[in-house]
Amino acid sequence: EAGVTQFPSHSVIEKGQTVTLRCDPISGHDNLYWYRRVMGKEIKFLLHFVKESKQDESGMPNNRFLAERTGGTYSTLKVQPAELEDSGVYFCASQKDRGYGYTFGSGTRLTVV
Amino acid sequence: AQSVTQLDSQVPVFEEAPVELRCNYSSSVSVYLFWYVQYPNQGLQLLLKYLSGSTLVKGINGFEAEFNKSQTSFHLRKPSVHISDTAEYFCAVSDSGGSNYKLTFGKGTLLTVNP
């Protein structure tokens, strides 16, 4: 089966600009997650979709971050406006159901300058 | 709230030596436990997981881990490492019940295998 696809793989933007990250989960996986790793820190949870609904968005840093999951398929994570501290690697993962391991994408490395 | 502590940020070893990467967790509820590996310039790959049953879990690439509930530990071991095992390893936990599926990660352990 195809894995979790994320793009772009890298993005360099200026402070104040907008960036949209995309994640295509494994087909049939209802659960979709976004995580972020800021340099030197642990990987942290951002939010969890079940199909198109946000199950848990307790990890979203602030209202500059907006996540959507259209029709329960792919998901986007928009950062607007981007700040320097938003730099890091953003991982998407999908999961068939609890008890199954997550399948992670390769991540998007976001650099805000 | 849950937390995961990976006791070593870096572990250098020689090829063919055994290795143990340590992980301790804290949780007020029952948990599932995972080890993930990130090879350079790649995403996170599941090495192994503990859901229930036997406390000794075998994973891919010759790795295994043992769940110790009394010590709240889930240490990762390999009897003989290869150069290709050089990577960053992450321990993670999630609730085993309820509606909270998210993973809580440790800070990672960078394993460097030297010839």
PDB file of C-alpha atoms in Angstrom:
ATOM      1  CA  GLU A   1       0.000   0.000   0.000  1.00  0.00           C
ATOM      2  CA  ALA A   2       1.097   3.556  -0.584  1.00  0.00           C
ATOM      3  CA  GLY A   3       2.471   5.328   2.460  1.00  0.00           C
ATOM      4  CA  VAL A   4       1.678   8.711   3.945  1.00  0.00           C
ATOM      5  CA  THR A   5       2.724  11.467   1.587  1.00  0.00           C
ATOM      6  CA  GLN A   6       3.636  14.952   2.650  1.00  0.00           C
ATOM      7  CA  PHE A   7       4.550  17.945   0.561  1.00  0.00           C
ATOM      8  CA  PRO A   8       6.422  20.033   0.195  1.00  0.00           C
ATOM      9  CA  SER A   9       9.389  18.267   1.739  1.00  0.00           C
ATOM     10  CA  HIS A  10      11.053  21.600   2.425  1.00  0.00           C
ATOM     11  CA  SER A  11       9.742  25.137   2.604  1.00  0.00           C
ATOM     12  CA  VAL A  12      11.602  28.340   3.310  1.00  0.00           C
ATOM     13  CA  ILE A  13       9.429  31.401   3.827  1.00  0.00           C
ATOM     14  CA  GLU A  14       9.806  34.863   5.248  1.00  0.00           C
ATOM     15  CA  LYS A  15       8.290  35.894   8.529  1.00  0.00           C
ATOM     16  CA  GLY A  16       4.754  37.111   7.974  1.00  0.00           C
ATOM     17  CA  GLN A  17       4.114  34.962   4.928  1.00  0.00           C
ATOM     18  CA  THR A  18       1.627  32.114   4.667  1.00  0.00           C
ATOM     19  CA  VAL A  19       2.504  28.473   4.140  1.00  0.00           C
ATOM     20  CA  THR A  20       0.263  25.482   3.558  1.00  0.00           C
ATOM     21  CA  LEU A  21       1.455  21.974   4.232  1.00  0.00           C
ATOM     22  CA  ARG A  22      -0.363  18.990   2.781  1.00  0.00           C
ATOM     23  CA  CYS A  23      -0.699  15.399   3.936  1.00  0.00           C
ATOM     24  CA  ASP A  24      -2.185  12.479   2.046  1.00  0.00           C
ATOM     25  CA  PRO A  25      -2.853   9.598   4.439  1.00  0.00           C
ATOM     26  CA  ILE A  26      -3.063   5.922   3.630  1.00  0.00           C
ATOM     27  CA  SER A  27      -6.378   5.170   1.985  1.00  0.00           C
ATOM     28  CA  GLY A  28      -8.921   3.887   4.480  1.00  0.00           C
ATOM     29  CA  HIS A  29      -7.181   5.347   7.521  1.00  0.00           C
ATOM     30  CA  ASP A  30      -9.785   7.386   9.373  1.00  0.00           C
ATOM     31  CA  ASN A  31      -7.310   8.757  11.909  1.00  0.00           C
ATOM     32  CA  LEU A  32      -4.938  11.495  10.805  1.00  0.00           C
ATOM     33  CA  TYR A  33      -2.501  13.342  13.032  1.00  0.00           C
ATOM     34  CA  TRP A  34      -0.167  16.294  12.811  1.00  0.00           C
ATOM     35  CA  TYR A  35       2.969  16.484  14.926  1.00  0.00           C
ATOM     36  CA  ARG A  36       5.823  18.962  15.041  1.00  0.00           C
ATOM     37  CA  ARG A  37       9.428  18.803  16.082  1.00  0.00           C
ATOM     38  CA  VAL A  38      11.132  22.055  16.833  1.00  0.00           C
ATOM     39  CA  MET A  39      14.919  21.766  16.728  1.00  0.00           C
ATOM     40  CA  GLY A  40      16.344  20.165  19.835  1.00  0.00           C
ATOM     41  CA  LYS A  41      12.938  19.416  21.303  1.00  0.00           C
ATOM     42  CA  GLU A  42      10.699  16.394  21.390  1.00  0.00           C
ATOM     43  CA  ILE A  43       8.096  15.597  18.782  1.00  0.00           C
ATOM     44  CA  LYS A  44       4.843  17.174  19.932  1.00  0.00           C
ATOM     45  CA  PHE A  45       1.241  16.455  19.065  1.00  0.00           C
ATOM     46  CA  LEU A  46      -0.683  19.171  17.261  1.00  0.00           C
ATOM     47  CA  LEU A  47      -4.044  17.662  16.396  1.00  0.00           C
ATOM     48  CA  HIS A  48      -6.044  14.571  15.529  1.00  0.00           C
ATOM     49  CA  PHE A  49      -8.728  14.117  12.889  1.00  0.00           C
ATOM     50  CA  VAL A  50     -11.208  11.289  12.759  1.00  0.00           C
ATOM     51  CA  LYS A  51     -12.408  11.355   9.182  1.00  0.00           C
ATOM     52  CA  GLU A  52     -13.171  15.041   8.592  1.00  0.00           C
ATOM     53  CA  SER A  53     -13.794  15.952  12.236  1.00  0.00           C
ATOM     54  CA  LYS A  54     -11.257  17.376  14.656  1.00  0.00           C
ATOM     55  CA  GLN A  55     -11.128  14.938  17.539  1.00  0.00           C
ATOM     56  CA  ASP A  56      -8.439  16.738  19.513  1.00  0.00           C
ATOM     57  CA  GLU A  57      -6.701  20.005  18.680  1.00  0.00           C
ATOM     58  CA  SER A  58      -5.246  20.625  22.101  1.00  0.00           C
ATOM     59  CA  GLY A  59      -1.704  20.793  20.748  1.00  0.00           C
ATOM     60  CA  MET A  60      -2.246  23.606  18.252  1.00  0.00           C
ATOM     61  CA  PRO A  61       0.081  26.414  19.359  1.00  0.00           C
ATOM     62  CA  ASN A  62      -2.195  29.374  18.575  1.00  0.00           C
ATOM     63  CA  ASN A  63      -4.779  30.660  16.147  1.00  0.00           C
ATOM     64  CA  ARG A  64      -2.199  31.248  13.407  1.00  0.00           C
ATOM     65  CA  PHE A  65      -2.434  27.518  12.724  1.00  0.00           C
ATOM     66  CA  LEU A  66      -5.438  26.149  10.839  1.00  0.00           C
ATOM     67  CA  ALA A  67      -5.891  22.508   9.936  1.00  0.00           C
ATOM     68  CA  GLU A  68      -8.506  21.043   7.656  1.00  0.00           C
ATOM     69  CA  ARG A  69      -9.319  17.621   6.333  1.00  0.00           C
ATOM     70  CA  THR A  70     -11.458  17.736   3.257  1.00  0.00           C
ATOM     71  CA  GLY A  71     -13.990  14.926   2.964  1.00  0.00           C
ATOM     72  CA  GLY A  72     -11.977  12.798   5.338  1.00  0.00           C
ATOM     73  CA  THR A  73      -9.170  12.376   2.836  1.00  0.00           C
ATOM     74  CA  TYR A  74      -6.138  14.629   2.599  1.00  0.00           C
ATOM     75  CA  SER A  75      -5.355  17.272   5.201  1.00  0.00           C
ATOM     76  CA  THR A  76      -3.780  20.690   5.076  1.00  0.00           C
ATOM     77  CA  LEU A  77      -2.069  22.683   7.792  1.00  0.00           C
ATOM     78  CA  LYS A  78      -1.871  26.408   7.161  1.00  0.00           C
ATOM     79  CA  VAL A  79       0.321  28.774   9.101  1.00  0.00           C
ATOM     80  CA  GLN A  80      -0.679  32.417   8.693  1.00  0.00           C
ATOM     81  CA  PRO A  81       1.250  34.579   9.353  1.00  0.00           C
ATOM     82  CA  ALA A  82       4.380  32.546   9.966  1.00  0.00           C
ATOM     83  CA  GLU A  83       6.713  33.460  12.811  1.00  0.00           C
ATOM     84  CA  LEU A  84      10.333  32.470  13.389  1.00  0.00           C
ATOM     85  CA  GLU A  85       9.384  30.043  16.158  1.00  0.00           C
ATOM     86  CA  ASP A  86       7.232  28.063  13.733  1.00  0.00           C
ATOM     87  CA  SER A  87      10.368  26.619  12.151  1.00  0.00           C
ATOM     88  CA  GLY A  88      10.669  22.880  12.545  1.00  0.00           C
ATOM     89  CA  VAL A  89       9.700  19.578  10.997  1.00  0.00           C
ATOM     90  CA  TYR A  90       5.997  18.919  10.635  1.00  0.00           C
ATOM     91  CA  PHE A  91       5.014  15.275  10.544  1.00  0.00           C
ATOM     92  CA  CYS A  92       1.739  13.820   9.454  1.00  0.00           C
ATOM     93  CA  ALA A  93       0.665  10.319  10.428  1.00  0.00           C
ATOM     94  CA  SER A  94      -2.312   8.126   9.736  1.00  0.00           C
ATOM     95  CA  GLN A  95      -3.701   5.190  11.642  1.00  0.00           C
ATOM     96  CA  LYS A  96      -6.310   2.617  10.821  1.00  0.00           C
ATOM     97  CA  ASP A  97      -7.547   2.241  14.391  1.00  0.00           C
ATOM     98  CA  ARG A  98      -6.308   2.270  17.957  1.00  0.00           C
ATOM     99  CA  GLY A  99      -3.821  -0.491  18.580  1.00  0.00           C
ATOM    100  CA  TYR A 100      -2.333  -0.165  15.138  1.00  0.00           C
ATOM    101  CA  GLY A 101       0.932   1.666  14.840  1.00  0.00           C
ATOM    102  CA  TYR A 102       0.923   5.039  13.247  1.00  0.00           C
ATOM    103  CA  THR A 103       2.391   5.368   9.772  1.00  0.00           C
ATOM    104  CA  PHE A 104       4.303   8.584   9.491  1.00  0.00           C
ATOM    105  CA  GLY A 105       5.137  10.640   6.457  1.00  0.00           C
ATOM    106  CA  SER A 106       8.634  11.890   5.786  1.00  0.00           C
ATOM    107  CA  GLY A 107       7.807  15.302   7.162  1.00  0.00           C
ATOM    108  CA  THR A 108       7.936  18.869   5.906  1.00  0.00           C
ATOM    109  CA  ARG A 109      10.895  20.918   7.056  1.00  0.00           C
ATOM    110  CA  LEU A 110       9.669  24.481   7.492  1.00  0.00           C
ATOM    111  CA  THR A 111      12.166  27.279   7.881  1.00  0.00           C
ATOM    112  CA  VAL A 112      10.910  30.773   8.637  1.00  0.00           C
ATOM    113  CA  VAL A 113      13.508  33.494   8.066  1.00  0.00           C
TER     114      VAL A 113
ATOM    115  CA  ALA B   1      -0.813  13.785  31.701  1.00  0.00           C
ATOM    116  CA  GLN B   2       1.827  11.456  30.329  1.00  0.00           C
ATOM    117  CA  SER B   3       5.552  11.889  29.962  1.00  0.00           C
ATOM    118  CA  VAL B   4       8.385   9.904  28.438  1.00  0.00           C
ATOM    119  CA  THR B   5      12.016  10.120  29.463  1.00  0.00           C
ATOM    120  CA  GLN B   6      14.748   8.797  27.252  1.00  0.00           C
ATOM    121  CA  LEU B   7      17.696   8.726  29.568  1.00  0.00           C
ATOM    122  CA  ASP B   8      20.444   9.040  26.977  1.00  0.00           C
ATOM    123  CA  SER B   9      20.448  11.701  24.289  1.00  0.00           C
ATOM    124  CA  GLN B  10      23.382  10.068  22.486  1.00  0.00           C
ATOM    125  CA  VAL B  11      24.712   6.518  22.505  1.00  0.00           C
ATOM    126  CA  PRO B  12      27.911   5.737  20.595  1.00  0.00           C
ATOM    127  CA  VAL B  13      28.769   2.057  20.128  1.00  0.00           C
ATOM    128  CA  PHE B  14      31.049  -0.050  17.989  1.00  0.00           C
ATOM    129  CA  GLU B  15      29.726  -2.304  15.278  1.00  0.00           C
ATOM    130  CA  GLU B  16      28.665  -5.771  16.493  1.00  0.00           C
ATOM    131  CA  ALA B  17      28.405  -4.585  20.102  1.00  0.00           C
ATOM    132  CA  PRO B  18      25.131  -4.927  22.027  1.00  0.00           C
ATOM    133  CA  VAL B  19      23.102  -1.827  22.746  1.00  0.00           C
ATOM    134  CA  GLU B  20      20.317  -0.795  25.099  1.00  0.00           C
ATOM    135  CA  LEU B  21      18.372   2.423  24.690  1.00  0.00           C
ATOM    136  CA  ARG B  22      16.514   3.334  27.828  1.00  0.00           C
ATOM    137  CA  CYS B  23      12.970   4.630  28.108  1.00  0.00           C
ATOM    138  CA  ASN B  24      10.889   5.382  31.185  1.00  0.00           C
ATOM    139  CA  TYR B  25       7.352   6.680  31.137  1.00  0.00           C
ATOM    140  CA  SER B  26       4.843   8.190  33.501  1.00  0.00           C
ATOM    141  CA  SER B  27       1.098   7.784  33.134  1.00  0.00           C
ATOM    142  CA  SER B  28      -1.969   7.616  35.364  1.00  0.00           C
ATOM    143  CA  VAL B  29      -3.721   5.232  32.944  1.00  0.00           C
ATOM    144  CA  SER B  30      -2.840   2.069  31.074  1.00  0.00           C
ATOM    145  CA  VAL B  31      -0.718   2.673  28.035  1.00  0.00           C
ATOM    146  CA  TYR B  32       0.439   1.349  24.726  1.00  0.00           C
ATOM    147  CA  LEU B  33       4.167   1.695  24.133  1.00  0.00           C
ATOM    148  CA  PHE B  34       6.086   2.234  20.914  1.00  0.00           C
ATOM    149  CA  TRP B  35       9.587   2.628  19.588  1.00  0.00           C
ATOM    150  CA  TYR B  36      10.120   4.545  16.360  1.00  0.00           C
ATOM    151  CA  VAL B  37      13.298   5.062  14.369  1.00  0.00           C
ATOM    152  CA  GLN B  38      14.224   7.947  12.104  1.00  0.00           C
ATOM    153  CA  TYR B  39      17.026   7.322   9.655  1.00  0.00           C
ATOM    154  CA  PRO B  40      18.771  10.377   8.212  1.00  0.00           C
ATOM    155  CA  ASN B  41      16.511  12.356   5.863  1.00  0.00           C
ATOM    156  CA  GLN B  42      13.610   9.960   6.341  1.00  0.00           C
ATOM    157  CA  GLY B  43      10.349   9.855   8.274  1.00  0.00           C
ATOM    158  CA  LEU B  44       9.552   7.945  11.434  1.00  0.00           C
ATOM    159  CA  GLN B  45       9.307   4.189  11.090  1.00  0.00           C
ATOM    160  CA  LEU B  46       7.675   1.892  13.635  1.00  0.00           C
ATOM    161  CA  LEU B  47      10.206  -0.537  15.141  1.00  0.00           C
ATOM    162  CA  LEU B  48       7.917  -2.318  17.575  1.00  0.00           C
ATOM    163  CA  LYS B  49       4.957  -1.849  19.871  1.00  0.00           C
ATOM    164  CA  TYR B  50       3.557  -3.219  23.094  1.00  0.00           C
ATOM    165  CA  LEU B  51      -0.221  -3.397  23.359  1.00  0.00           C
ATOM    166  CA  SER B  52      -0.800  -6.303  25.731  1.00  0.00           C
ATOM    167  CA  GLY B  53       0.297  -9.867  26.387  1.00  0.00           C
ATOM    168  CA  SER B  54       3.920 -10.917  26.460  1.00  0.00           C
ATOM    169  CA  THR B  55       6.126  -8.238  27.925  1.00  0.00           C
ATOM    170  CA  LEU B  56       8.961  -9.089  25.531  1.00  0.00           C
ATOM    171  CA  VAL B  57       8.237  -7.604  22.156  1.00  0.00           C
ATOM    172  CA  LYS B  58      10.207  -8.330  19.020  1.00  0.00           C
ATOM    173  CA  GLY B  59      10.418  -5.822  16.213  1.00  0.00           C
ATOM    174  CA  ILE B  60      12.048  -5.272  12.895  1.00  0.00           C
ATOM    175  CA  ASN B  61      15.783  -5.321  12.192  1.00  0.00           C
ATOM    176  CA  GLY B  62      16.563  -7.551  15.182  1.00  0.00           C
ATOM    177  CA  PHE B  63      15.388  -5.116  17.852  1.00  0.00           C
ATOM    178  CA  GLU B  64      13.387  -6.112  20.898  1.00  0.00           C
ATOM    179  CA  ALA B  65      11.996  -4.322  23.923  1.00  0.00           C
ATOM    180  CA  GLU B  66      10.750  -5.389  27.313  1.00  0.00           C
ATOM    181  CA  PHE B  67       7.826  -3.790  29.084  1.00  0.00           C
ATOM    182  CA  ASN B  68       8.342  -3.566  32.829  1.00  0.00           C
ATOM    183  CA  LYS B  69       5.204  -2.253  34.477  1.00  0.00           C
ATOM    184  CA  SER B  70       6.649  -1.979  37.988  1.00  0.00           C
ATOM    185  CA  GLN B  71       9.627   0.019  36.718  1.00  0.00           C
ATOM    186  CA  THR B  72       7.499   1.871  34.137  1.00  0.00           C
ATOM    187  CA  SER B  73      10.172   1.154  31.586  1.00  0.00           C
ATOM    188  CA  PHE B  74      10.307   0.009  27.971  1.00  0.00           C
ATOM    189  CA  HIS B  75      13.979  -0.366  27.092  1.00  0.00           C
ATOM    190  CA  LEU B  76      15.050  -1.187  23.547  1.00  0.00           C
ATOM    191  CA  ARG B  77      17.807  -3.726  22.921  1.00  0.00           C
ATOM    192  CA  LYS B  78      19.767  -5.259  20.100  1.00  0.00           C
ATOM    193  CA  PRO B  79      22.421  -7.931  20.681  1.00  0.00           C
ATOM    194  CA  SER B  80      24.670  -6.883  17.806  1.00  0.00           C
ATOM    195  CA  VAL B  81      24.382  -3.571  15.970  1.00  0.00           C
ATOM    196  CA  HIS B  82      25.335  -2.678  12.416  1.00  0.00           C
ATOM    197  CA  ILE B  83      26.527   0.543  10.877  1.00  0.00           C
ATOM    198  CA  SER B  84      23.109   0.803   9.240  1.00  0.00           C
ATOM    199  CA  ASP B  85      21.439   1.071  12.671  1.00  0.00           C
ATOM    200  CA  THR B  86      22.812   4.589  13.017  1.00  0.00           C
ATOM    201  CA  ALA B  87      19.672   6.685  13.477  1.00  0.00           C
ATOM    202  CA  GLU B  88      17.585   8.532  16.020  1.00  0.00           C
ATOM    203  CA  TYR B  89      15.272   6.405  18.143  1.00  0.00           C
ATOM    204  CA  PHE B  90      12.104   7.619  19.805  1.00  0.00           C
ATOM    205  CA  CYS B  91      10.091   6.039  22.583  1.00  0.00           C
ATOM    206  CA  ALA B  92       6.404   6.954  22.709  1.00  0.00           C
ATOM    207  CA  VAL B  93       3.273   6.176  24.708  1.00  0.00           C
ATOM    208  CA  SER B  94      -0.440   6.528  24.146  1.00  0.00           C
ATOM    209  CA  ASP B  95      -3.519   5.819  26.246  1.00  0.00           C
ATOM    210  CA  SER B  96      -4.862   2.323  25.758  1.00  0.00           C
ATOM    211  CA  GLY B  97      -8.468   3.369  26.371  1.00  0.00           C
ATOM    212  CA  GLY B  98     -10.804   6.329  26.075  1.00  0.00           C
ATOM    213  CA  SER B  99     -10.892   8.709  23.142  1.00  0.00           C
ATOM    214  CA  ASN B 100      -7.342  10.008  23.438  1.00  0.00           C
ATOM    215  CA  TYR B 101      -5.204   8.413  20.747  1.00  0.00           C
ATOM    216  CA  LYS B 102      -2.289  10.819  20.630  1.00  0.00           C
ATOM    217  CA  LEU B 103       1.336   9.838  21.117  1.00  0.00           C
ATOM    218  CA  THR B 104       3.616  11.411  23.678  1.00  0.00           C
ATOM    219  CA  PHE B 105       7.250  11.167  22.633  1.00  0.00           C
ATOM    220  CA  GLY B 106      10.551  11.207  24.409  1.00  0.00           C
ATOM    221  CA  LYS B 107      13.267  13.563  23.201  1.00  0.00           C
ATOM    222  CA  GLY B 108      14.994  10.867  21.197  1.00  0.00           C
ATOM    223  CA  THR B 109      18.279   8.980  21.438  1.00  0.00           C
ATOM    224  CA  LEU B 110      20.841   9.322  18.702  1.00  0.00           C
ATOM    225  CA  LEU B 111      22.511   5.964  18.183  1.00  0.00           C
ATOM    226  CA  THR B 112      25.829   6.159  16.358  1.00  0.00           C
ATOM    227  CA  VAL B 113      27.428   2.889  15.322  1.00  0.00           C
ATOM    228  CA  ASN B 114      31.128   3.182  14.601  1.00  0.00           C
ATOM    229  CA  PRO B 115      33.264   0.702  12.647  1.00  0.00           C
TER     230      PRO B 115
END
